[in-house]
Short mmCIF file of C-alpha atoms in Angstrom, two decimals:
data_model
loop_
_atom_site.label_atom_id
_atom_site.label_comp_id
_atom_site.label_asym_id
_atom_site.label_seq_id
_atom_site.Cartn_x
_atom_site.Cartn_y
_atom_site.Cartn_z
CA UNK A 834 11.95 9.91 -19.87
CA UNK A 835 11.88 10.47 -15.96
CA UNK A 836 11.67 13.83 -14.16
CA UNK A 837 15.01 15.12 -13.48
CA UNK A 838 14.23 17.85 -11.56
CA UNK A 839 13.65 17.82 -7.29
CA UNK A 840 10.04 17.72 -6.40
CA UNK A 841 8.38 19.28 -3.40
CA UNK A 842 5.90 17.88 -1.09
CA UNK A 843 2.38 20.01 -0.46
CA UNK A 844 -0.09 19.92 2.26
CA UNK A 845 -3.49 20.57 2.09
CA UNK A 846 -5.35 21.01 5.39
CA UNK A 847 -9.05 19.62 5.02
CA UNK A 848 -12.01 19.34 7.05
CA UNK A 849 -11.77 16.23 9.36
CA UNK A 850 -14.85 13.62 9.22
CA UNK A 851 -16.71 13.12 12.24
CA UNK A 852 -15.77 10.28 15.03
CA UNK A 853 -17.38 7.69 17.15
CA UNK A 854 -17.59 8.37 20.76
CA UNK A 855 -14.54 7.90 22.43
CA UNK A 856 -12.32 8.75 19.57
CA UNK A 857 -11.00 12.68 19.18
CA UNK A 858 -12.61 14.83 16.96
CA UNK A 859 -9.64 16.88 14.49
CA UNK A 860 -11.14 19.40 12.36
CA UNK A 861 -8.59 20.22 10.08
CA UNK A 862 -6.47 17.08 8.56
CA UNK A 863 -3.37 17.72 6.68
CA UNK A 864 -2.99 16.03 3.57
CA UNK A 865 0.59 16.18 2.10
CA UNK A 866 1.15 15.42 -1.66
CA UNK A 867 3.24 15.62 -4.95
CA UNK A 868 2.81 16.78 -8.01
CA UNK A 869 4.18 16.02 -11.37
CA UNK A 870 3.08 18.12 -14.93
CA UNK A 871 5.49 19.18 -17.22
CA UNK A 872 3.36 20.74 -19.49
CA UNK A 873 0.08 23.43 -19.26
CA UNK A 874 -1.48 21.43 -21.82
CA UNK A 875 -2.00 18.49 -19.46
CA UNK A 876 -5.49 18.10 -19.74
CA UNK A 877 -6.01 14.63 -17.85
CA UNK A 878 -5.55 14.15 -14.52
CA UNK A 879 -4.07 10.62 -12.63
CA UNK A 880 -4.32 10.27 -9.27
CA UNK A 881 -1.78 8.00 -7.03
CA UNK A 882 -2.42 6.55 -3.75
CA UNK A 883 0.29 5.60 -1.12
CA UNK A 884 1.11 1.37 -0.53
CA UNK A 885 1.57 0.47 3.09
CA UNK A 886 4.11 2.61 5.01
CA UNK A 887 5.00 4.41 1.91
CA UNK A 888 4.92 8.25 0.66
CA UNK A 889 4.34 10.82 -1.87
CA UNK A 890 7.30 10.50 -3.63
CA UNK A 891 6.38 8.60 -6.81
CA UNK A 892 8.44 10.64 -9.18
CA UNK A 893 10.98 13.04 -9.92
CA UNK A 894 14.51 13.26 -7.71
CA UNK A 895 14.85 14.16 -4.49
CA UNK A 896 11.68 15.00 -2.60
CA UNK A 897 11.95 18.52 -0.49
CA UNK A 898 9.71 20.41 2.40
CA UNK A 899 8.31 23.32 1.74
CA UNK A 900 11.25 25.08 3.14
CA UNK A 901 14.07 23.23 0.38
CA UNK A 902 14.65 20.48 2.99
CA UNK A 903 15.33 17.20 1.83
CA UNK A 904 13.00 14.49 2.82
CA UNK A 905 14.02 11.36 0.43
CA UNK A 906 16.46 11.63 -1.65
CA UNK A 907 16.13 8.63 -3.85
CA UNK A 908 14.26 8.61 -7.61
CA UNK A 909 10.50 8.10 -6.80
CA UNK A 910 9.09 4.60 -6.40
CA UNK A 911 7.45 4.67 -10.07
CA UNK A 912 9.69 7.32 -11.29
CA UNK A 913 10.40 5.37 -14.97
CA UNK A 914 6.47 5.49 -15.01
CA UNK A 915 5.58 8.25 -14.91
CA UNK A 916 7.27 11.60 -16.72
CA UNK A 917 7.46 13.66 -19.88
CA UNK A 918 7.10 10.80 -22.74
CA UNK A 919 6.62 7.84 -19.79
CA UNK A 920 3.73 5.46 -19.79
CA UNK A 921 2.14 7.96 -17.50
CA UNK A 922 2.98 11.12 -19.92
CA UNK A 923 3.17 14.17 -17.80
CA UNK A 924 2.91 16.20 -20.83
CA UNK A 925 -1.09 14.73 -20.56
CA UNK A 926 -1.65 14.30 -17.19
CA UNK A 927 -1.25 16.38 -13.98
CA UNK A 928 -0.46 13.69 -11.77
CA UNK A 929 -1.37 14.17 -7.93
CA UNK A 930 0.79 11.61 -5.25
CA UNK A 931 -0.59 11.34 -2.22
CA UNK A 932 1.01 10.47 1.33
CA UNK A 933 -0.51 8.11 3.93
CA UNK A 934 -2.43 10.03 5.78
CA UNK A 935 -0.57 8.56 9.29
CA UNK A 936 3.13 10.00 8.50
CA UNK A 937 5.60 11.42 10.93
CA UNK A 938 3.21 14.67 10.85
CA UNK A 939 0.05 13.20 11.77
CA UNK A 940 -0.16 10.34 14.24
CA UNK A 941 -1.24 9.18 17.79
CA UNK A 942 1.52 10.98 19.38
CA UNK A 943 0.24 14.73 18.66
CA UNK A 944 -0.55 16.66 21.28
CA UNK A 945 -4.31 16.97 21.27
CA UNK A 946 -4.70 21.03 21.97
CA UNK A 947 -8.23 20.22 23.46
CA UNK A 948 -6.72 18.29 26.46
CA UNK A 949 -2.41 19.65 26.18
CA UNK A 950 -2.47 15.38 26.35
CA UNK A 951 -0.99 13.10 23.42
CA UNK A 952 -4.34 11.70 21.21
CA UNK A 953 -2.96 8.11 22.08
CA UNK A 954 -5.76 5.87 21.89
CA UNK A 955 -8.20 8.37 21.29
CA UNK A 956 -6.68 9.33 17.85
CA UNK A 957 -9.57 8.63 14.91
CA UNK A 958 -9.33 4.77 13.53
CA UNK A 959 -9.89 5.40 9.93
CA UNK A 960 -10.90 3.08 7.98
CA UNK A 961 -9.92 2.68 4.06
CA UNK A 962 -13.22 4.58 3.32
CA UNK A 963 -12.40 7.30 5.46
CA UNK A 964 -8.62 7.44 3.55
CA UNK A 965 -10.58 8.09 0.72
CA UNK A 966 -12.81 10.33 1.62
CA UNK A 967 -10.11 12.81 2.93
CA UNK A 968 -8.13 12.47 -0.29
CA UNK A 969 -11.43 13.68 -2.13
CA UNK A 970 -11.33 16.45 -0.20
CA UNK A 971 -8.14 17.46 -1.10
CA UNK A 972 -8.79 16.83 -4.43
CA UNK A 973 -11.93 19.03 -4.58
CA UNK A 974 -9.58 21.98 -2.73
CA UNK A 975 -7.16 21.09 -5.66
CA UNK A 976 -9.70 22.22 -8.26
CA UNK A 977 -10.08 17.92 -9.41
CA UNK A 978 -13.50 16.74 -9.66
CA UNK A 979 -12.69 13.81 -11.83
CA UNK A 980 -9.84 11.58 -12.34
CA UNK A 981 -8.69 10.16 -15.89
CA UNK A 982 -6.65 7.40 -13.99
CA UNK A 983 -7.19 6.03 -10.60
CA UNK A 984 -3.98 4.52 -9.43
CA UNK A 985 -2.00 2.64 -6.97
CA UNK A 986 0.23 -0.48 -5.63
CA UNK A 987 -0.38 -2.84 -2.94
CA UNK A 988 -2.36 -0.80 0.24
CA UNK A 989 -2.45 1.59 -2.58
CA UNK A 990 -4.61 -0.39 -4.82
CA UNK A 991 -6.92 -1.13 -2.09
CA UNK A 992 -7.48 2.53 -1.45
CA UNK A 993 -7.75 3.22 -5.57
CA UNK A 994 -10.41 0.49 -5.78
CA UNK A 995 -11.89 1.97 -2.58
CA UNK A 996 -12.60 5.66 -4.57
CA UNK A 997 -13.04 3.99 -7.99
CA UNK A 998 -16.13 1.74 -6.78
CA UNK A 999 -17.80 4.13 -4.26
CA UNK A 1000 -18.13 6.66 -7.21
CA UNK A 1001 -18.01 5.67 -10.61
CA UNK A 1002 -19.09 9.03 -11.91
CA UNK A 1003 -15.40 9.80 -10.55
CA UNK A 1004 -12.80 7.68 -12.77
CA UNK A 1005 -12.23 6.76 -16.07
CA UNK A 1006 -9.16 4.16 -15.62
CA UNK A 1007 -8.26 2.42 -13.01
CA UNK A 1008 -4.21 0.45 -12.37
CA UNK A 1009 -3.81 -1.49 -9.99
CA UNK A 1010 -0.60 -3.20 -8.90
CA UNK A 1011 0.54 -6.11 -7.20
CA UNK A 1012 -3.19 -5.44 -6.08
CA UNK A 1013 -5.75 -6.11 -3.52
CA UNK A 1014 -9.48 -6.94 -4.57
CA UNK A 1015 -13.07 -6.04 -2.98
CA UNK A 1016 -11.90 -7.47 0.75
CA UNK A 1017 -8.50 -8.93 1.78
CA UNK A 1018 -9.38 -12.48 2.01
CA UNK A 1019 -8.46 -14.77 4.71
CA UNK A 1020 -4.71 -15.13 4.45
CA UNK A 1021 -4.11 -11.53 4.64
CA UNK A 1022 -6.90 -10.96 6.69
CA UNK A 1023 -5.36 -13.68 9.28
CA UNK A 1024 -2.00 -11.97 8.82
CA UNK A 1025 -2.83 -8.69 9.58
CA UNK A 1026 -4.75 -9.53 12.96
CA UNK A 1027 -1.96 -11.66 14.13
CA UNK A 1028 0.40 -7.91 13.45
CA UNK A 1029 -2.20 -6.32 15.51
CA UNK A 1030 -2.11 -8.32 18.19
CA UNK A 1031 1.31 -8.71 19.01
CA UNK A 1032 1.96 -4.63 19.04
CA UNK A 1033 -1.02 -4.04 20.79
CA UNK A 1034 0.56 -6.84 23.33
CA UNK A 1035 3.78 -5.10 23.03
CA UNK A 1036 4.20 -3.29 26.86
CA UNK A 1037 5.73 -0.45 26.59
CA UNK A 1038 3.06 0.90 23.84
CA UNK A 1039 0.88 1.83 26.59
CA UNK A 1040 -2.50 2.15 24.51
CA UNK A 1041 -0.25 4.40 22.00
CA UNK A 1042 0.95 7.23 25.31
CA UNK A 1043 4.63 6.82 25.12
CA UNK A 1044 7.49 8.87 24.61
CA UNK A 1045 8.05 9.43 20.99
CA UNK A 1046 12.18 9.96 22.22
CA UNK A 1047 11.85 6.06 23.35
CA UNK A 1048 8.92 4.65 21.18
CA UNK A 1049 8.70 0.55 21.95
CA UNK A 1050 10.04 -1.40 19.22
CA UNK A 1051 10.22 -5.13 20.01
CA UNK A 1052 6.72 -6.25 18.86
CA UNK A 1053 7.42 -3.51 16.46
CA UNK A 1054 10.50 -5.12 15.07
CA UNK A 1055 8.97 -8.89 14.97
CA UNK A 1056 6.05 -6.91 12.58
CA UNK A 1057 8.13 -5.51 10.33
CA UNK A 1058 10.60 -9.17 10.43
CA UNK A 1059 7.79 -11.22 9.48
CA UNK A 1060 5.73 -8.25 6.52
CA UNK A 1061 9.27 -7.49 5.03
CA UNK A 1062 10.05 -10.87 4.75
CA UNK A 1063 6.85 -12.06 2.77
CA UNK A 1064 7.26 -8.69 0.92
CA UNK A 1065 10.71 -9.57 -0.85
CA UNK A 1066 10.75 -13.35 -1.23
CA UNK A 1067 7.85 -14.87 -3.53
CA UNK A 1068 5.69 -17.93 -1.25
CA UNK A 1069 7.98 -20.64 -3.39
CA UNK A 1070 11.61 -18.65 -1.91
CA UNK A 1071 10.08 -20.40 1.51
CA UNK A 1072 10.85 -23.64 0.44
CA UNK A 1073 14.73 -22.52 -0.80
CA UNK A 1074 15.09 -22.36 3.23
CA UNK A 1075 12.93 -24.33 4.61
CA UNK A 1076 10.66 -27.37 3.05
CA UNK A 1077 8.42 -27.19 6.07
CA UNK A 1078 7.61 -23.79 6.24
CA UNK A 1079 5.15 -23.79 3.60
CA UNK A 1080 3.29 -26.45 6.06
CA UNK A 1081 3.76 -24.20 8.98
CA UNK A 1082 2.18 -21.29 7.50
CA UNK A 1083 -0.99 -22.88 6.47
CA UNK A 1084 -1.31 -24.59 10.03
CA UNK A 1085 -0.55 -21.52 11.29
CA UNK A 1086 -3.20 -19.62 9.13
CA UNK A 1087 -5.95 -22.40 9.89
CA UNK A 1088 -5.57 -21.98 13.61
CA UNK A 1089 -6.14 -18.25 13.74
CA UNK A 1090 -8.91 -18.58 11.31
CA UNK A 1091 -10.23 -21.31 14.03
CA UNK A 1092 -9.91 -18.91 16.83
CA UNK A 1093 -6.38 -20.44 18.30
CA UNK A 1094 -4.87 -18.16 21.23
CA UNK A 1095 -1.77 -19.66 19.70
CA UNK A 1096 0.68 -17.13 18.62
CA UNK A 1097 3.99 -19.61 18.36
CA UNK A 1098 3.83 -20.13 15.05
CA UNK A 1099 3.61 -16.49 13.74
CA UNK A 1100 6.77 -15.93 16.09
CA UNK A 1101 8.63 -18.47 13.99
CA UNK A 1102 7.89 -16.63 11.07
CA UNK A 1103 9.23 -13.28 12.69
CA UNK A 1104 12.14 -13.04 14.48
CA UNK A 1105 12.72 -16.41 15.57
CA UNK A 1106 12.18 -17.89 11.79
CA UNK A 1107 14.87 -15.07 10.98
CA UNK A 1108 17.64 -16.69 13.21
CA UNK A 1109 16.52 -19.87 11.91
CA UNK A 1110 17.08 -18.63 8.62
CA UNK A 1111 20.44 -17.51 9.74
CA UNK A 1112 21.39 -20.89 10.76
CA UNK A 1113 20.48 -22.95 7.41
CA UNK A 1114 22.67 -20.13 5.77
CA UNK A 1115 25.84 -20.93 8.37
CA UNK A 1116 25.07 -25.08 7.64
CA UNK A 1117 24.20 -25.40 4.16
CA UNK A 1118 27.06 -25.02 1.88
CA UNK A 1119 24.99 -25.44 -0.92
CA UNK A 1120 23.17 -22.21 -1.07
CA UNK A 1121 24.86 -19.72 -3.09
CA UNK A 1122 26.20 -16.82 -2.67
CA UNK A 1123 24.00 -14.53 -4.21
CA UNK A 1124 21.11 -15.98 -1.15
CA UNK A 1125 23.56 -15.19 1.05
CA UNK A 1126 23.95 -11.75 -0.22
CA UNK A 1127 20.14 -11.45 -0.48
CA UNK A 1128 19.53 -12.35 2.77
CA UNK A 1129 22.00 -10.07 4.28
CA UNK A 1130 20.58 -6.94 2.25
CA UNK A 1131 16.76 -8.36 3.62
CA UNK A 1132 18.64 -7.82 7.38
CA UNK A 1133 20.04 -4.39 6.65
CA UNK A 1134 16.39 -3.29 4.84
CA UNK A 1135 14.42 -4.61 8.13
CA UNK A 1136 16.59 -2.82 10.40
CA UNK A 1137 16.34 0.62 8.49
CA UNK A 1138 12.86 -0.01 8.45
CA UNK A 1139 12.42 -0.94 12.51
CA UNK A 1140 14.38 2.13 13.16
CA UNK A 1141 12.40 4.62 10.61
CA UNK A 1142 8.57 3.54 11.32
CA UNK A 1143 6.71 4.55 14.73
CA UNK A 1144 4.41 1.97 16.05
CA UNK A 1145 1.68 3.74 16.15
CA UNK A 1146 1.63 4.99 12.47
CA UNK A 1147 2.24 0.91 11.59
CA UNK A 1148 -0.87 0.10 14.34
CA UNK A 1149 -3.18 2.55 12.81
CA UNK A 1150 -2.22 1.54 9.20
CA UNK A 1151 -2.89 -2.04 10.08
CA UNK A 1152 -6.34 -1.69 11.77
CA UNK A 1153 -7.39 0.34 9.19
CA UNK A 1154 -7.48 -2.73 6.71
CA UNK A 1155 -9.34 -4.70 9.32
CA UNK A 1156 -12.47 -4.97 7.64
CA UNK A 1157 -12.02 -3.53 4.44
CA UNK A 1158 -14.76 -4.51 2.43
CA UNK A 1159 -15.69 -2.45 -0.54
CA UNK A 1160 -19.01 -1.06 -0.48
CA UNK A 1161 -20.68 -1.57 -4.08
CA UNK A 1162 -23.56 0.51 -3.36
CA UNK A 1163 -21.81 3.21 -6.24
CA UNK A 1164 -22.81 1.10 -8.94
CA UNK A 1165 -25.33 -1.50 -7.37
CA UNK A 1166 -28.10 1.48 -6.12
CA UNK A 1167 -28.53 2.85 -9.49
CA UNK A 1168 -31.20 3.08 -12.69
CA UNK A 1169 -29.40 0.49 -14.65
CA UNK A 1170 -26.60 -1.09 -12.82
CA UNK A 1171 -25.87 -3.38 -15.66
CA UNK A 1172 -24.01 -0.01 -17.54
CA UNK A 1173 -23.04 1.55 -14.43
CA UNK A 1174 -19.11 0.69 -15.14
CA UNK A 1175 -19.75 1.65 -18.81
CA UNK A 1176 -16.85 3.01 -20.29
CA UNK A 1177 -14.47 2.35 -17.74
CA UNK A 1178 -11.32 0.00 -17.79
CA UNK A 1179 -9.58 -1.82 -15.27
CA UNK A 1180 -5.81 -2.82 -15.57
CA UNK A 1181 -4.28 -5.24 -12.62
CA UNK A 1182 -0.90 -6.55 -13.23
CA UNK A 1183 -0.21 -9.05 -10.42
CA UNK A 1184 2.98 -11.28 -8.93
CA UNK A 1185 1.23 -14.84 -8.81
CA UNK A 1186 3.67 -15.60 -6.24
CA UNK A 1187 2.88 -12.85 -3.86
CA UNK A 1188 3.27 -13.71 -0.26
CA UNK A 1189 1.24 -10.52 0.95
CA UNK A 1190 -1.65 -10.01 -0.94
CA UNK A 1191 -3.25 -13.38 -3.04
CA UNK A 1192 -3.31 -12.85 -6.57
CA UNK A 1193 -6.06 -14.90 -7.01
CA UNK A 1194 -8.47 -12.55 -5.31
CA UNK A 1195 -8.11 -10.50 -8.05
CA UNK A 1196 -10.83 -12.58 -10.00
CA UNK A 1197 -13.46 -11.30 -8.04
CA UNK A 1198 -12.81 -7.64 -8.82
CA UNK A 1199 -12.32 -8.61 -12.43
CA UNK A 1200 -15.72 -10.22 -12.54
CA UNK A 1201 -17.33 -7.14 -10.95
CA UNK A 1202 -15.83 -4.92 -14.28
CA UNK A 1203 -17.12 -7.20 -16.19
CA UNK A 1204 -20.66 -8.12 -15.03
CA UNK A 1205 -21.36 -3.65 -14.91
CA UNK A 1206 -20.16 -2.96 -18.12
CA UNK A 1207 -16.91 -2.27 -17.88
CA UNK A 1208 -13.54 -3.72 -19.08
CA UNK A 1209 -11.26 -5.70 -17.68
CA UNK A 1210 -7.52 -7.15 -17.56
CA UNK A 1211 -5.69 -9.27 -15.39
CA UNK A 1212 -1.78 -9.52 -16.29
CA UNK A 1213 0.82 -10.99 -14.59
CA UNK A 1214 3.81 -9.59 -15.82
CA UNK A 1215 6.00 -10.27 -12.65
CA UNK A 1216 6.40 -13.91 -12.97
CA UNK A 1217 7.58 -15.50 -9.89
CA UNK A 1218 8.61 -11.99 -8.35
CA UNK A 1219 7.77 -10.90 -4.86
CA UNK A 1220 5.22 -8.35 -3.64
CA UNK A 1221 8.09 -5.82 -3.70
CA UNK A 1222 8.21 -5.84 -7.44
CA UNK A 1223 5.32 -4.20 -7.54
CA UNK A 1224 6.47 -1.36 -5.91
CA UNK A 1225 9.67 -0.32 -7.16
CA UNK A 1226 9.78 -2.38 -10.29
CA UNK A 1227 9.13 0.75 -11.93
CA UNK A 1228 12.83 2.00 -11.19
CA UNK A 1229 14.62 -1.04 -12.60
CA UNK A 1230 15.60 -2.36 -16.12
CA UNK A 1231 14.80 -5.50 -15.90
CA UNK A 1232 12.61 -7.73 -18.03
CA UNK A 1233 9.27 -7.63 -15.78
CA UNK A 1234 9.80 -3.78 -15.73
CA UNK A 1235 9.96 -3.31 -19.48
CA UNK A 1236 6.64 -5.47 -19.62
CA UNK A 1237 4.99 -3.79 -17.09
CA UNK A 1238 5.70 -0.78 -18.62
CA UNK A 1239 4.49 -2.01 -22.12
CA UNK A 1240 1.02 -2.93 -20.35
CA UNK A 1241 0.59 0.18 -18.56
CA UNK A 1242 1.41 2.11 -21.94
CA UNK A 1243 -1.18 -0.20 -24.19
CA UNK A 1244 -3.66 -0.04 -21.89
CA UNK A 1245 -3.45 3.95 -21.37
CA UNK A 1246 -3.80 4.30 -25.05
CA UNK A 1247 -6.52 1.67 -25.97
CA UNK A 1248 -8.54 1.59 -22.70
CA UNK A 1249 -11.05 -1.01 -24.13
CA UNK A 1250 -8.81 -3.33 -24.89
CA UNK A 1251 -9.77 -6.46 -22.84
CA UNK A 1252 -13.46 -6.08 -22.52
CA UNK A 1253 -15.08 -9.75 -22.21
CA UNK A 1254 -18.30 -10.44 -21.57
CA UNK A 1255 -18.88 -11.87 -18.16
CA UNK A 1256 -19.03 -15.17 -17.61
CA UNK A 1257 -21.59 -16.11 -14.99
#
């Protein structure tokens, strides 16, 4: 059962971290979240971190301000998981939803009262670790010292791992979906710099001073062509359009890994693959309808999405994955780091066909479980699905849904389950 009811968005204000030099120092942070618990005998606690340009708004209805405004007004992302009698039972847990920390109310273009200037380039560049560390800090001010479940999808999983790792002591279940591992790995890693680059090339961003009235959008629009793309069609839909494109990627991946200056190919995989797309589609009678339809709604979604995200909120976001590497010194620097994971569980349900984050990577994360006495599962109850899946699958009534839903549920309920020794 889902949460009927509207739910209203929170902010926290915490105490910034401190900053290199060069980089503005913001003392208090706001941190805006949901919160879901329909009972007061809740006595767990799951927590819920944002994916990439997402929000709070994992459950319930429509999401308001504080003062009854409206801010989404679709069903949350995972609202069929989580509610009263859902696989995340709000009758047992007080589940916390948090919202990137760059939103439209905390971003580059603030005025920076210390200087009556916009922050621009001098805004902090969080990393994933600092993420976290902020979102501890509002959970501390929320009275949570512990989480039963660690959560989150995509750039949320990343951030989930990220708390889980750092501090064992902290978790006792951890979901992860359509999930990152312990770094990105080279595809996504070579993916992500070549996004940086072109809207840090873009130039009318101006080192992040502009106007937000006219913000720049064309390198901002090519981003968000080429990540929405590879977010709704699985790495075999290339090959419905293309056969070559498969080829061009991987060239185009082992040339930026080789230090090419070459950015032609990642164009053809924005907005010039796009209007190549668009072409095949005119030609080729033989695709269907339904692509045809698909493609058109893929248009519409990257045009709502060009005109709703600011380029310096998708900048920051983007740089902040640079380097992500986990830090195992949580469970490494210990008495007995063999049972340091003891007790806790690991769930990753993955889309083997993800074109944003590899599935495969996953292993690594697995083995790490494993190897300090924890338990482990990797599912892949998505089948030849998209990233995407992973983040709204929730909502739908599909197949993959229903199974997801059945793995969350078993593994909520019989934690252990899955706990093999490692295999070194």
């Amino acid at each position: 059962m889902t949460i009927r009811d509207n739910v209203v968005r929170r902010c926290i204000n915490v105490r910034g971290l401190d900053t290199p030099s060069g980089q503005a120092h913001i003392q208090q942070v706001p941190v805006y979240y949901e919160e879901y618990r329909t009972s007061d005998q809740a006595d767990k606690t799951a927590v819920i971190f944002p994916f990439f340009l997402g929000s709070a708004h994992a459950a319930g209805q429509q999401s308001l301000d504080a003062k009854g405004q409206v801010i989404e007004t679709r069903p949350g992302y995972w609202d069929a998981l989580i509610g009263p009698g859902a696989a995340i039972d709000t009758n047992e847990y007080r589940v916390i939803s948090f919202e990137p920390i760059l939103n439209p109310n905390f971003h580059p273009g603030l005025i920076n009262p210390a200087t009556g200037k916009r922050y621009a380039s001098s805004f902090p560049g969080y990393k994933i670790a600092d993420y976290v560390q902020l979102y501890n800090r509002a959970l501390s001010a929320l009275g949570v010292d512990h989480a039963n479940l660690v959560a989150g999808a995509s750039m949320g999983s990343i951030q989930a791992i990220q708390m889980a790792l750092s501090d064992p002591d902290g978790f006792d279940q951890l979901l992860l979906v359509v999930p990152g591992s312990l770094s990105l790995g080279d595809k996504a890693t070579a993916l992500v710099s070549g996004w940086v680059k072109q809207l840090e090339s873009d130039p009318d961003w101006n080192n992040g001073d502009y106007d937000p009235a006219s913000p720049p959008k064309a390198a901002l629009g090519d981003v968000l062509t080429d990540f929405w793309f590879r977010a709704i069609y699985p790495q075999s839909g290339l090959l419905g359009w293309d056969p070559q494109a498969i080829d061009e990627f991987n060239e185009t991946i082992s040339a930026m890994m080789a230090g090419s200056d070459d950015e032609l190919p990642i164009k053809r995989l924005g907005a010039d693959y796009v209007s190549h797309l668009q072409e095949e589609l005119k030609r080729n009678g033989k695709l269907c309808s339904a692509a045809s339809k698909a493609f058109d709604g893929y248009l519409k979604q990257r045009a709502a999405l060009t005109a709703a995200v600011d380029h310096n909120i998708l900048l920051w976001q983007l740089r902040s994955l640079l380097d992500f590497t986990v830090d195992l010194a949580g469970i490494t620097y210990i008495d007995a780091p063999a049972v340091a994971l003891e007790g806790k569980s690991m769930l990753a349900l993955v889309a083997p066909m993800d074109d944003v984050l590899s599935a495969d990577r996953v292993d690594s994360l697995e083995l790490v479980f494993r190897l300090f006495g924890g338990s482990a599962r990797v599912e892949a109850p998505f089948g030849s699905a998209a990233h995407r899946v992973g983040l709204n699958a929730a909502t739908s009534k599909d197949a993959m849904a229903r199974q997801a839903d059945g793995l969350i549920r078993g593994f909520l309920r019989n934690p252990g389950a899955g706990k093999v020794p490692a295999k070194l």
